[in-house]
Amino acid sequence: MAITNLVLREILDSRGNATIEAEINSGNYTARAAAPAGASVGAHEVPAFPQGGPAKAIMAFKPQVKHIIGLEANYHDVDRVLKSADKDHSKFGGNLSIAISLAAAKLHAEISEIEFYELFGNKYTLPYPLGN
């Protein structure tokens, strides 16, 4: 099934900080994901957003939406578009890329009628839980 719509919106995370939510549609299927910024930032992390915050990231990405609409609902293909459009995450920031990629993966799993974690490994294993 092909992706028919991609909506990006600015939302507030659980700490009240602005971030991005992606919503992707394909036929009767819809998946959403948000990527809140972490409290600490490592020296080698990509920036969460470009200068100007989530609104600037969304505006910068708008011309790229046409490259995602029509793709098969496969997170690998969506990730290739994201990577080719912004190799170092300087134009869109890491949060926009993560939100879109995660929403695409959720949609991929939903359409494939499999559990989300099955996209990433043996269907008989569960992800290793890690808390912070």
mmCIF file of N, CA and C in Angstrom, residues 1-81:
data_model
loop_
_atom_site.group_PDB
_atom_site.id
_atom_site.type_symbol
_atom_site.label_atom_id
_atom_site.label_comp_id
_atom_site.label_asym_id
_atom_site.label_seq_id
_atom_site.Cartn_x
_atom_site.Cartn_y
_atom_site.Cartn_z
ATOM 1 N N MET A 1 0.835 -1.187 0.000
ATOM 2 C CA MET A 1 0.000 0.000 0.000
ATOM 3 C C MET A 1 0.877 1.246 0.000
ATOM 4 N N ALA A 2 0.481 2.214 -0.744
ATOM 5 C CA ALA A 2 1.252 3.441 -0.854
ATOM 6 C C ALA A 2 0.858 4.452 0.222
ATOM 7 N N ILE A 3 1.818 5.264 0.599
ATOM 8 C CA ILE A 3 1.565 6.355 1.547
ATOM 9 C C ILE A 3 0.747 7.423 0.825
ATOM 10 N N THR A 4 -0.354 7.828 1.443
ATOM 11 C CA THR A 4 -1.245 8.806 0.814
ATOM 12 C C THR A 4 -1.173 10.193 1.442
ATOM 13 N N ASN A 5 -0.653 10.271 2.681
ATOM 14 C CA ASN A 5 -0.591 11.577 3.336
ATOM 15 C C ASN A 5 0.457 11.556 4.436
ATOM 16 N N LEU A 6 1.093 12.686 4.629
ATOM 17 C CA LEU A 6 2.054 12.888 5.723
ATOM 18 C C LEU A 6 1.778 14.256 6.313
ATOM 19 N N VAL A 7 1.468 14.275 7.596
ATOM 20 C CA VAL A 7 1.201 15.531 8.303
ATOM 21 C C VAL A 7 2.228 15.662 9.421
ATOM 22 N N LEU A 8 2.844 16.822 9.511
ATOM 23 C CA LEU A 8 3.771 17.130 10.601
ATOM 24 C C LEU A 8 3.168 18.261 11.406
ATOM 25 N N ARG A 9 3.214 18.117 12.726
ATOM 26 C CA ARG A 9 2.679 19.186 13.571
ATOM 27 C C ARG A 9 3.571 19.387 14.779
ATOM 28 N N GLU A 10 3.581 20.608 15.265
ATOM 29 C CA GLU A 10 4.302 20.935 16.491
ATOM 30 C C GLU A 10 3.407 20.582 17.673
ATOM 31 N N ILE A 11 3.964 19.842 18.625
ATOM 32 C CA ILE A 11 3.230 19.465 19.829
ATOM 33 C C ILE A 11 4.123 19.738 21.040
ATOM 34 N N LEU A 12 3.581 19.554 22.227
ATOM 35 C CA LEU A 12 4.358 19.663 23.460
ATOM 36 C C LEU A 12 4.604 18.259 24.005
ATOM 37 N N ASP A 13 5.843 18.009 24.435
ATOM 38 C CA ASP A 13 6.134 16.706 25.032
ATOM 39 C C ASP A 13 5.708 16.702 26.499
ATOM 40 N N SER A 14 6.020 15.629 27.215
ATOM 41 C CA SER A 14 5.553 15.477 28.600
ATOM 42 C C SER A 14 6.141 16.509 29.550
ATOM 43 N N ARG A 15 7.237 17.164 29.159
ATOM 44 C CA ARG A 15 7.822 18.218 29.989
ATOM 45 C C ARG A 15 7.407 19.608 29.533
ATOM 46 N N GLY A 16 6.531 19.659 28.524
ATOM 47 C CA GLY A 16 6.060 20.945 28.032
ATOM 48 C C GLY A 16 6.972 21.584 27.000
ATOM 49 N N ASN A 17 7.932 20.813 26.482
ATOM 50 C CA ASN A 17 8.841 21.330 25.449
ATOM 51 C C ASN A 17 8.261 21.058 24.063
ATOM 52 N N ALA A 18 8.461 21.992 23.166
ATOM 53 C CA ALA A 18 7.968 21.828 21.801
ATOM 54 C C ALA A 18 8.751 20.736 21.087
ATOM 55 N N THR A 19 8.028 19.909 20.344
ATOM 56 C CA THR A 19 8.639 18.864 19.530
ATOM 57 C C THR A 19 7.746 18.617 18.321
ATOM 58 N N ILE A 20 8.004 17.542 17.588
ATOM 59 C CA ILE A 20 7.283 17.257 16.351
ATOM 60 C C ILE A 20 6.576 15.916 16.441
ATOM 61 N N GLU A 21 5.357 15.894 15.911
ATOM 62 C CA GLU A 21 4.619 14.648 15.740
ATOM 63 C C GLU A 21 4.402 14.452 14.243
ATOM 64 N N ALA A 22 4.616 13.216 13.781
ATOM 65 C CA ALA A 22 4.360 12.855 12.383
ATOM 66 C C ALA A 22 3.161 11.927 12.337
ATOM 67 N N GLU A 23 2.302 12.144 11.367
ATOM 68 C CA GLU A 23 1.157 11.275 11.118
ATOM 69 C C GLU A 23 1.218 10.859 9.659
ATOM 70 N N ILE A 24 1.221 9.546 9.425
ATOM 71 C CA ILE A 24 1.311 9.016 8.066
ATOM 72 C C ILE A 24 0.091 8.140 7.809
ATOM 73 N N ASN A 25 -0.494 8.305 6.612
ATOM 74 C CA ASN A 25 -1.681 7.550 6.229
ATOM 75 C C ASN A 25 -1.413 6.720 4.978
ATOM 76 N N SER A 26 -2.064 5.575 4.935
ATOM 77 C CA SER A 26 -2.064 4.718 3.753
ATOM 78 C C SER A 26 -3.391 3.974 3.754
ATOM 79 N N GLY A 27 -4.258 4.309 2.816
ATOM 80 C CA GLY A 27 -5.582 3.696 2.795
ATOM 81 C C GLY A 27 -6.307 3.973 4.098
ATOM 82 N N ASN A 28 -6.794 2.926 4.746
ATOM 83 C CA ASN A 28 -7.509 3.069 6.022
ATOM 84 C C ASN A 28 -6.579 3.012 7.223
ATOM 85 N N TYR A 29 -5.306 2.994 7.004
ATOM 86 C CA TYR A 29 -4.328 2.881 8.091
ATOM 87 C C TYR A 29 -3.724 4.237 8.420
ATOM 88 N N THR A 30 -3.499 4.464 9.709
ATOM 89 C CA THR A 30 -2.862 5.696 10.181
ATOM 90 C C THR A 30 -1.900 5.345 11.296
ATOM 91 N N ALA A 31 -0.736 5.980 11.272
ATOM 92 C CA ALA A 31 0.237 5.803 12.353
ATOM 93 C C ALA A 31 0.794 7.168 12.727
ATOM 94 N N ARG A 32 1.036 7.350 14.028
ATOM 95 C CA ARG A 32 1.595 8.608 14.539
ATOM 96 C C ARG A 32 2.780 8.304 15.434
ATOM 97 N N ALA A 33 3.709 9.253 15.447
ATOM 98 C CA ALA A 33 4.850 9.144 16.365
ATOM 99 C C ALA A 33 5.376 10.540 16.642
ATOM 100 N N ALA A 34 5.868 10.715 17.862
ATOM 101 C CA ALA A 34 6.480 11.983 18.265
ATOM 102 C C ALA A 34 7.878 11.687 18.777
ATOM 103 N N ALA A 35 8.742 12.670 18.692
ATOM 104 C CA ALA A 35 10.123 12.499 19.124
ATOM 105 C C ALA A 35 10.514 13.634 20.068
ATOM 106 N N PRO A 36 10.298 13.448 21.362
ATOM 107 C CA PRO A 36 10.683 14.498 22.303
ATOM 108 C C PRO A 36 12.194 14.624 22.410
ATOM 109 N N ALA A 37 12.661 15.815 22.687
ATOM 110 C CA ALA A 37 14.089 16.055 22.875
ATOM 111 C C ALA A 37 14.491 15.568 24.254
ATOM 112 N N GLY A 38 15.671 14.996 24.351
ATOM 113 C CA GLY A 38 16.160 14.516 25.635
ATOM 114 C C GLY A 38 16.577 15.660 26.541
ATOM 115 N N ALA A 39 16.680 15.368 27.833
ATOM 116 C CA ALA A 39 17.078 16.386 28.805
ATOM 117 C C ALA A 39 18.562 16.695 28.703
ATOM 118 N N SER A 40 19.356 15.691 28.336
ATOM 119 C CA SER A 40 20.795 15.919 28.182
ATOM 120 C C SER A 40 21.171 15.680 26.730
ATOM 121 N N VAL A 41 22.186 16.368 26.281
ATOM 122 C CA VAL A 41 22.628 16.243 24.899
ATOM 123 C C VAL A 41 24.112 15.905 24.903
ATOM 124 N N GLY A 42 24.454 14.806 24.228
ATOM 125 C CA GLY A 42 25.843 14.393 24.121
ATOM 126 C C GLY A 42 26.582 15.194 23.063
ATOM 127 N N ALA A 43 27.877 15.160 23.142
ATOM 128 C CA ALA A 43 28.717 15.921 22.212
ATOM 129 C C ALA A 43 28.565 15.457 20.769
ATOM 130 N N HIS A 44 28.173 14.196 20.555
ATOM 131 C CA HIS A 44 28.093 13.653 19.201
ATOM 132 C C HIS A 44 26.659 13.480 18.706
ATOM 133 N N GLU A 45 25.686 13.966 19.461
ATOM 134 C CA GLU A 45 24.294 13.875 19.031
ATOM 135 C C GLU A 45 23.998 14.905 17.954
ATOM 136 N N VAL A 46 23.096 14.523 17.058
ATOM 137 C CA VAL A 46 22.645 15.494 16.065
ATOM 138 C C VAL A 46 21.731 16.479 16.775
ATOM 139 N N PRO A 47 21.610 17.693 16.269
ATOM 140 C CA PRO A 47 20.707 18.652 16.909
ATOM 141 C C PRO A 47 19.261 18.177 16.796
ATOM 142 N N ALA A 48 18.482 18.429 17.843
ATOM 143 C CA ALA A 48 17.070 18.043 17.827
ATOM 144 C C ALA A 48 16.334 18.798 16.729
ATOM 145 N N PHE A 49 16.640 20.072 16.578
ATOM 146 C CA PHE A 49 15.990 20.931 15.586
ATOM 147 C C PHE A 49 17.019 21.899 15.011
ATOM 148 N N PRO A 50 16.757 22.422 13.814
ATOM 149 C CA PRO A 50 17.604 23.510 13.317
ATOM 150 C C PRO A 50 17.311 24.784 14.105
ATOM 151 N N GLN A 51 18.130 25.803 13.937
ATOM 152 C CA GLN A 51 17.836 27.097 14.567
ATOM 153 C C GLN A 51 16.426 27.495 14.158
ATOM 154 N N GLY A 52 15.599 27.842 15.123
ATOM 155 C CA GLY A 52 14.216 28.199 14.842
ATOM 156 C C GLY A 52 13.241 27.168 15.372
ATOM 157 N N GLY A 53 13.744 26.019 15.844
ATOM 158 C CA GLY A 53 12.907 25.033 16.506
ATOM 159 C C GLY A 53 12.051 24.182 15.587
ATOM 160 N N PRO A 54 11.045 23.522 16.170
ATOM 161 C CA PRO A 54 10.197 22.609 15.408
ATOM 162 C C PRO A 54 9.487 23.260 14.217
ATOM 163 N N ALA A 55 9.015 24.464 14.382
ATOM 164 C CA ALA A 55 8.310 25.131 13.279
ATOM 165 C C ALA A 55 9.228 25.301 12.071
ATOM 166 N N LYS A 56 10.473 25.664 12.313
ATOM 167 C CA LYS A 56 11.452 25.827 11.227
ATOM 168 C C LYS A 56 11.737 24.478 10.565
ATOM 169 N N ALA A 57 11.849 23.411 11.368
ATOM 170 C CA ALA A 57 12.098 22.078 10.821
ATOM 171 C C ALA A 57 10.948 21.638 9.913
ATOM 172 N N ILE A 58 9.725 21.872 10.361
ATOM 173 C CA ILE A 58 8.549 21.490 9.573
ATOM 174 C C ILE A 58 8.513 22.261 8.265
ATOM 175 N N MET A 59 8.764 23.562 8.317
ATOM 176 C CA MET A 59 8.762 24.383 7.092
ATOM 177 C C MET A 59 9.864 23.943 6.134
ATOM 178 N N ALA A 60 11.026 23.620 6.681
ATOM 179 C CA ALA A 60 12.144 23.181 5.844
ATOM 180 C C ALA A 60 11.850 21.848 5.167
ATOM 181 N N PHE A 61 11.069 20.998 5.823
ATOM 182 C CA PHE A 61 10.793 19.675 5.276
ATOM 183 C C PHE A 61 9.648 19.661 4.261
ATOM 184 N N LYS A 62 8.784 20.653 4.285
ATOM 185 C CA LYS A 62 7.588 20.654 3.417
ATOM 186 C C LYS A 62 7.881 20.299 1.955
ATOM 187 N N PRO A 63 8.937 20.821 1.327
ATOM 188 C CA PRO A 63 9.193 20.442 -0.071
ATOM 189 C C PRO A 63 9.526 18.957 -0.245
ATOM 190 N N GLN A 64 9.925 18.281 0.812
ATOM 191 C CA GLN A 64 10.285 16.864 0.729
ATOM 192 C C GLN A 64 9.085 15.929 0.826
ATOM 193 N N VAL A 65 7.956 16.430 1.316
ATOM 194 C CA VAL A 65 6.773 15.581 1.516
ATOM 195 C C VAL A 65 6.398 14.878 0.216
ATOM 196 N N LYS A 66 6.528 15.559 -0.905
ATOM 197 C CA LYS A 66 6.156 14.968 -2.203
ATOM 198 C C LYS A 66 6.980 13.732 -2.528
ATOM 199 N N HIS A 67 8.172 13.605 -1.939
ATOM 200 C CA HIS A 67 9.011 12.432 -2.187
ATOM 201 C C HIS A 67 8.579 11.225 -1.343
ATOM 202 N N ILE A 68 7.761 11.468 -0.334
ATOM 203 C CA ILE A 68 7.283 10.384 0.534
ATOM 204 C C ILE A 68 5.889 9.918 0.112
ATOM 205 N N ILE A 69 5.048 10.868 -0.311
ATOM 206 C CA ILE A 69 3.711 10.499 -0.801
ATOM 207 C C ILE A 69 3.891 9.600 -2.030
ATOM 208 N N GLY A 70 3.211 8.473 -2.019
ATOM 209 C CA GLY A 70 3.305 7.537 -3.140
ATOM 210 C C GLY A 70 4.273 6.382 -2.907
ATOM 211 N N LEU A 71 5.190 6.541 -1.939
ATOM 212 C CA LEU A 71 6.080 5.429 -1.598
ATOM 213 C C LEU A 71 5.271 4.299 -0.983
ATOM 214 N N GLU A 72 5.753 3.085 -1.155
ATOM 215 C CA GLU A 72 5.148 1.978 -0.425
ATOM 216 C C GLU A 72 5.339 2.257 1.060
ATOM 217 N N ALA A 73 4.403 1.825 1.870
ATOM 218 C CA ALA A 73 4.473 2.052 3.314
ATOM 219 C C ALA A 73 5.512 1.103 3.908
ATOM 220 N N ASN A 74 6.762 1.421 3.652
ATOM 221 C CA ASN A 74 7.896 0.617 4.070
ATOM 222 C C ASN A 74 8.899 1.573 4.701
ATOM 223 N N TYR A 75 9.226 1.384 5.955
ATOM 224 C CA TYR A 75 10.075 2.358 6.636
ATOM 225 C C TYR A 75 11.463 2.456 6.022
ATOM 226 N N HIS A 76 11.947 1.393 5.366
ATOM 227 C CA HIS A 76 13.260 1.465 4.722
ATOM 228 C C HIS A 76 13.262 2.532 3.622
ATOM 229 N N ASP A 77 12.205 2.548 2.818
ATOM 230 C CA ASP A 77 12.117 3.521 1.727
ATOM 231 C C ASP A 77 11.997 4.948 2.268
ATOM 232 N N VAL A 78 11.200 5.121 3.307
ATOM 233 C CA VAL A 78 11.044 6.442 3.920
ATOM 234 C C VAL A 78 12.385 6.906 4.506
ATOM 235 N N ASP A 79 13.089 6.010 5.172
ATOM 236 C CA ASP A 79 14.398 6.364 5.739
ATOM 237 C C ASP A 79 15.401 6.771 4.658
ATOM 238 N N ARG A 80 15.339 6.116 3.495
ATOM 239 C CA ARG A 80 16.242 6.494 2.387
ATOM 240 C C ARG A 80 15.969 7.933 1.935
ATOM 241 N N VAL A 81 14.688 8.299 1.849
ATOM 242 C CA VAL A 81 14.344 9.676 1.468
ATOM 243 C C VAL A 81 14.861 10.656 2.518
#
